[in-house]
Coordinates of C-alpha atoms in Angstrom, one line a residue:
M1053 CA 0.0 0.0 0.0
E1054 CA 1.3 3.4 -1.0
Y1055 CA 1.1 6.2 1.6
R1056 CA 1.1 9.8 0.5
D1057 CA 0.7 13.2 2.1
G1058 CA -1.9 15.8 1.0
V1059 CA -0.9 19.4 0.6
V1060 CA -1.7 20.4 4.2
R1061 CA -0.1 17.3 5.8
R1062 CA 3.0 17.7 3.6
A1063 CA 3.4 21.3 4.5
A1064 CA 3.1 20.4 8.2
W1065 CA 5.7 17.6 8.0
E1066 CA 8.1 19.9 6.2
V1067 CA 8.3 22.1 9.3
P1068 CA 10.6 19.7 11.2
H1069 CA 12.9 19.5 8.2
A1070 CA 13.1 23.2 8.0
A1071 CA 13.8 23.4 11.7
G1072 CA 16.5 20.8 11.3
R1073 CA 18.3 22.8 8.6
S1074 CA 18.3 26.0 10.7
L1075 CA 18.3 24.8 14.3
G1076 CA 19.7 21.3 14.3
S1077 CA 18.5 17.7 14.7
S1078 CA 17.2 18.1 18.3
S1079 CA 14.7 20.8 17.3
A1080 CA 13.7 18.7 14.2
R1081 CA 13.2 15.7 16.4
R1082 CA 11.0 17.5 19.0
L1083 CA 8.8 19.0 16.3
A1084 CA 8.5 15.6 14.6
R1085 CA 7.5 14.1 17.9
L1086 CA 4.7 16.6 18.3
M1087 CA 3.5 15.9 14.7
G1088 CA 3.8 12.1 15.2
S1089 CA 2.0 12.1 18.5
A1090 CA -1.0 13.7 16.8
E1091 CA -0.8 11.4 13.8
G1092 CA -0.4 8.3 16.0
L1093 CA -3.7 8.8 17.8
T1094 CA -5.2 6.4 15.2
E1095 CA -3.9 3.0 14.4
A1096 CA -3.7 4.0 10.7
G1097 CA -1.6 6.9 11.8
V1098 CA 0.9 4.6 13.7
T1099 CA 1.3 2.7 10.4
R1100 CA 1.9 5.9 8.6
I1101 CA 4.6 6.9 11.1
A1102 CA 6.3 3.5 10.6
N1103 CA 6.3 4.2 6.9
R1104 CA 7.8 7.6 7.4
I1105 CA 10.7 5.9 9.3
S1106 CA 11.4 2.7 7.6
P1107 CA 14.2 2.9 4.9
R1108 CA 13.0 -0.4 3.3
V1109 CA 9.7 1.1 2.1
A1110 CA 10.9 4.6 1.3
D1111 CA 10.9 4.0 -2.4
Q1112 CA 7.3 2.7 -2.2
N1113 CA 6.1 5.9 -0.7
P1114 CA 7.7 8.7 -2.6
R1115 CA 4.9 11.2 -1.8
L1116 CA 5.2 10.7 2.0
V1117 CA 7.4 13.0 4.0
K1118 CA 10.0 11.0 5.8
I1119 CA 11.4 11.2 9.3
S1120 CA 15.2 11.7 8.8
P1121 CA 17.6 9.1 10.3
E1122 CA 19.8 12.1 11.1
W1123 CA 17.4 13.0 13.9
A1124 CA 18.0 9.8 15.7
A1125 CA 19.2 10.0 19.3
T1126 CA 20.9 6.9 20.7
D1127 CA 19.7 7.3 24.4
I1128 CA 16.6 9.4 25.0
A1129 CA 14.3 9.1 28.0
V1130 CA 10.6 9.1 27.4
R1131 CA 7.3 8.0 28.8
R1132 CA 5.2 6.0 26.4
Q1133 CA 2.1 3.8 26.9
G1134 CA 2.2 4.6 30.6
L1135 CA 5.8 3.2 31.0
R1136 CA 9.2 4.8 31.2
W1137 CA 11.8 4.0 28.5
R1138 CA 15.3 4.9 27.4
L1139 CA 15.2 4.6 23.6
D1140 CA 17.7 4.2 20.7
L1141 CA 16.0 5.8 17.7
R1142 CA 18.2 4.0 15.2
D1143 CA 15.9 1.1 15.8
N1144 CA 12.6 1.2 13.9
L1145 CA 10.5 -0.1 16.7
Q1146 CA 11.9 2.3 19.2
A1147 CA 11.6 5.2 16.7
V1148 CA 7.9 4.4 16.1
L1149 CA 7.3 4.3 19.8
Y1150 CA 9.0 7.6 20.2
Y1151 CA 7.4 9.5 17.4
A1152 CA 3.9 7.9 17.3
G1153 CA 3.6 7.4 21.1
R1154 CA 2.8 3.7 20.7
Y1155 CA 3.8 0.6 18.8
E1156 CA 1.6 -2.3 17.6
P1157 CA -1.5 -0.8 19.2
A1158 CA -3.8 -3.6 18.1
V1159 CA -1.5 -6.2 19.9
T1160 CA -1.5 -4.1 23.0
R1161 CA -5.3 -3.8 22.9
F1162 CA -5.6 -7.6 22.4
L1163 CA -3.4 -8.4 25.4
R1164 CA -5.2 -5.9 27.6
A1165 CA -8.5 -7.7 26.8
E1166 CA -7.2 -11.2 26.9
L1167 CA -5.1 -11.5 30.1
K1168 CA -6.6 -13.0 33.2
P1169 CA -5.4 -13.2 36.8
D1170 CA -2.4 -15.6 37.3
D1171 CA -1.8 -16.0 33.6
V1172 CA 1.6 -17.2 32.4
V1173 CA 2.5 -15.3 29.2
L1174 CA 5.4 -16.3 26.9
D1175 CA 6.7 -13.4 24.8
I1176 CA 9.0 -15.1 22.3
G1177 CA 11.0 -12.5 20.5
A1178 CA 10.5 -9.8 23.2
N1179 CA 12.8 -7.2 21.8
I1180 CA 13.0 -4.3 24.3
G1181 CA 10.0 -5.6 26.1
L1182 CA 7.2 -3.4 24.9
H1183 CA 4.6 -6.1 25.1
S1184 CA 6.3 -7.9 28.0
L1185 CA 6.1 -4.9 30.2
G1186 CA 2.6 -4.0 29.1
A1187 CA 1.4 -7.5 29.9
A1188 CA 3.3 -7.5 33.3
R1189 CA 1.6 -4.2 34.3
Q1190 CA -1.8 -5.6 33.3
L1191 CA -1.2 -8.8 35.3
R1192 CA -0.2 -6.7 38.3
E1193 CA -3.4 -4.8 38.1
L1194 CA -5.3 -8.1 37.9
G1195 CA -3.6 -9.4 41.0
G1196 CA -0.7 -11.4 39.7
G1197 CA 0.8 -13.6 37.0
K1198 CA 4.1 -14.1 35.1
V1199 CA 5.6 -13.0 31.9
I1200 CA 8.5 -15.0 30.4
A1201 CA 10.4 -13.0 27.8
F1202 CA 12.8 -14.7 25.4
E1203 CA 15.2 -12.4 23.6
P1204 CA 18.6 -13.3 22.2
A1205 CA 19.9 -9.9 21.3
A1206 CA 22.1 -8.6 24.2
D1207 CA 21.4 -4.9 23.6
S1208 CA 17.6 -5.5 23.4
M1209 CA 17.7 -7.6 26.6
D1210 CA 19.6 -4.9 28.4
K1211 CA 16.9 -2.4 27.5
L1212 CA 14.2 -4.8 28.6
R1213 CA 15.9 -5.5 31.9
A1214 CA 16.5 -1.8 32.6
A1215 CA 12.9 -0.9 31.7
A1216 CA 11.5 -3.7 33.9
E1217 CA 13.5 -2.3 36.8
L1218 CA 12.7 1.3 36.0
N1219 CA 9.0 0.6 36.0
G1220 CA 9.0 -1.7 39.1
L1221 CA 7.9 -4.8 37.1
A1222 CA 11.1 -6.9 37.4
D1223 CA 9.4 -9.3 39.8
L1224 CA 6.8 -10.3 37.3
I1225 CA 9.1 -10.9 34.3
T1226 CA 11.5 -13.8 33.8
L1227 CA 14.2 -12.8 31.3
V1228 CA 15.6 -15.6 29.1
P1229 CA 18.5 -14.4 26.8
V1230 CA 18.2 -17.1 24.1
A1231 CA 16.6 -17.8 20.7
L1232 CA 14.1 -20.6 20.3
G1233 CA 14.3 -23.3 17.6
E1234 CA 13.7 -26.9 16.9
R1235 CA 17.1 -28.1 18.3
K1236 CA 19.9 -26.9 20.5
Y1237 CA 22.9 -25.2 18.9
Q1238 CA 24.9 -21.9 18.6
A1239 CA 23.9 -19.5 15.8
A1240 CA 24.9 -16.2 14.3
L1241 CA 22.3 -13.4 14.8
H1242 CA 22.5 -11.2 11.7
A1243 CA 21.5 -7.6 11.0
D1244 CA 19.3 -6.9 8.0
S1245 CA 21.4 -5.2 5.3
R1246 CA 18.4 -2.9 4.5
Y1247 CA 18.5 -1.3 7.9
D1248 CA 21.0 0.2 10.4
P1249 CA 22.9 -2.5 12.2
A1250 CA 21.5 -1.0 15.5
D1251 CA 18.0 -1.8 14.3
S1252 CA 17.4 -4.8 16.6
G1253 CA 13.8 -5.5 15.6
V1254 CA 14.8 -6.8 12.1
R1255 CA 17.7 -9.0 13.2
S1256 CA 17.3 -12.7 12.6
L1257 CA 19.1 -16.0 12.1
Q1258 CA 18.5 -15.8 8.4
A1259 CA 19.2 -12.1 7.6
D1260 CA 21.9 -11.1 5.1
G1261 CA 23.6 -8.4 7.1
E1262 CA 26.6 -8.4 9.4
V1263 CA 26.9 -10.7 12.3
V1264 CA 25.8 -8.9 15.5
Q1265 CA 26.5 -11.7 17.9
D1266 CA 26.5 -15.4 18.4
V1267 CA 23.5 -16.6 20.3
P1268 CA 22.3 -19.9 21.9
V1269 CA 19.3 -21.5 20.4
I1270 CA 17.3 -23.9 22.5
R1271 CA 14.0 -25.8 22.4
L1272 CA 11.2 -24.3 24.4
D1273 CA 10.2 -27.8 25.5
D1274 CA 13.6 -28.4 27.1
W1275 CA 13.5 -25.1 28.9
V1276 CA 10.0 -25.6 30.2
R1277 CA 10.9 -29.1 31.5
E1278 CA 14.1 -27.8 33.2
Q1279 CA 12.3 -24.9 34.8
G1280 CA 9.3 -27.1 36.0
L1281 CA 6.8 -24.7 34.4
D1282 CA 3.3 -26.0 35.1
R1283 CA 1.1 -23.8 32.9
V1284 CA 1.1 -21.5 29.8
D1285 CA -1.9 -19.4 29.0
V1286 CA -0.9 -16.9 26.2
V1287 CA 1.9 -17.1 23.7
K1288 CA 3.1 -14.2 21.5
L1289 CA 5.6 -15.4 18.9
D1290 CA 7.5 -12.9 16.6
V1291 CA 11.0 -14.1 15.6
E1292 CA 11.6 -12.7 12.2
G1293 CA 10.9 -15.8 10.0
S1294 CA 11.9 -18.5 12.5
E1295 CA 8.4 -19.0 13.9
A1296 CA 7.9 -22.5 12.4
A1297 CA 11.3 -23.7 13.9
A1298 CA 10.3 -22.3 17.3
L1299 CA 7.0 -24.1 17.1
A1300 CA 8.8 -27.3 16.2
G1301 CA 10.7 -27.1 19.5
A1302 CA 7.6 -26.3 21.5
T1303 CA 5.2 -29.1 20.6
R1304 CA 5.1 -30.8 24.0
T1305 CA 4.5 -27.5 25.7
L1306 CA 1.7 -26.5 23.4
V1307 CA 0.0 -29.9 23.5
R1308 CA 0.4 -30.3 27.2
F1309 CA -0.7 -26.9 28.4
K1310 CA -2.9 -25.9 25.5
P1311 CA -2.6 -22.1 25.9
R1312 CA -5.9 -20.5 25.0
A1313 CA -4.3 -17.9 22.7
V1314 CA -1.2 -18.1 20.4
L1315 CA -0.5 -14.9 18.6
V1316 CA 2.0 -15.3 15.7
E1317 CA 3.6 -12.9 13.3
D1318 CA 2.2 -13.9 9.9
K1319 CA 3.2 -11.3 7.3
N1320 CA 5.4 -13.5 5.1
P1321 CA 3.3 -15.2 2.4
A1322 CA 6.1 -17.6 1.6
L1323 CA 6.1 -19.0 5.2
R1324 CA 2.4 -18.9 5.8
R1325 CA 1.4 -22.4 4.7
R1326 CA 4.2 -24.0 6.8
L1327 CA 3.3 -21.9 9.9
H1328 CA -0.5 -22.7 9.7
T1329 CA 0.2 -26.4 9.0
A1330 CA 2.5 -26.6 12.1
L1331 CA -0.2 -25.1 14.3
D1332 CA -3.0 -27.2 12.8
E1333 CA -1.0 -30.3 13.7
L1334 CA -0.9 -29.1 17.3
G1335 CA -4.7 -28.7 17.3
Y1336 CA -4.9 -24.9 16.6
R1337 CA -6.9 -23.0 14.1
S1338 CA -6.5 -19.5 12.8
T1339 CA -9.4 -17.3 14.0
G1340 CA -8.9 -15.2 10.9
V1341 CA -8.3 -12.2 13.1
T1342 CA -5.0 -10.3 12.8
F1343 CA -3.5 -7.7 15.1
D1344 CA -0.7 -5.6 13.4
H1345 CA 0.2 -8.6 11.1
N1346 CA 0.0 -11.1 14.0
T1347 CA -2.6 -13.8 13.5
L1348 CA -4.5 -15.2 16.5
F1349 CA -4.8 -19.0 16.8
R1350 CA -7.0 -20.8 19.3
P1351 CA -7.1 -24.4 20.3
D1352 CA -10.1 -26.1 18.5
R1353 CA -9.6 -29.6 19.7
T1354 CA -7.8 -31.9 22.0
D1355 CA -8.0 -35.2 20.1
R1356 CA -6.2 -38.4 20.7
E1357 CA -4.2 -38.1 17.5
V1358 CA -2.7 -34.8 18.5
L1359 CA -1.8 -36.2 21.9
R1360 CA -0.4 -39.5 20.5
R1361 CA 1.6 -37.8 17.8
H1362 CA 3.4 -35.4 20.1
S1363 CA 3.7 -37.5 23.2
L1364 CA 6.2 -39.6 21.3
R1365 CA 8.6 -36.8 20.5

């Protein structure tokens, strides 16, 4: 989808650029933040802000005024979605959160409505903890629960840990600095060549950019068994193309605990069939509902064939 600015919107968004040329990047950033906060009041506006920031889609939106990467600060304190953060605006996720005031608002809304007292939530591919911290705050308000955040990137995990402590939520979040897959091994976490290497949200085990770090990959089933976890209620899975591999290492957990909601990033048509087939084999069906490119799956059966197939693994 191509986004474009009309005459009035274009004129308004040119103001930060003019300020940047005459007053510097700090002034440009502050003005863009004001513009973005107004635009980000709607979910469509948040998407528009993401398109203003992302270098990958810049050529697809030639009539959309961009937010300059030259305005990016590497450590800026803000309050967003009721939480305090220190953000690095070279990262697209953090930049959208800064300028629009929120990120993946539909996912946030879903979690707020879905969570129940004492829930155990798995946030797989937690990044800086935007949804982990939001879920933890919601569970605290409900009377208790637990969030388990899996994130292999050291810089993202550091930000998650700092934000959890800053917001008084560290006691509700278990941090696990690993990637999840179908077997245990060491892997290279790559940057995406289309983005700044500091853009942690697009790093993956398959990307074509520079190696950011070596990371341990483990099976969720093994971790759950070693930790003695006795329930899982909600799963959010967003691991930049490795979702099917993560599910292959989580079969016992999903079959045994049957979480009532599995929210999976589902924006790559080339991977969709494999992803849906894997969840179907575990007794899950797509609801047909998506939240910010994340499809919601619910358990639709607990038949003997599902239990027999996966109890042998």
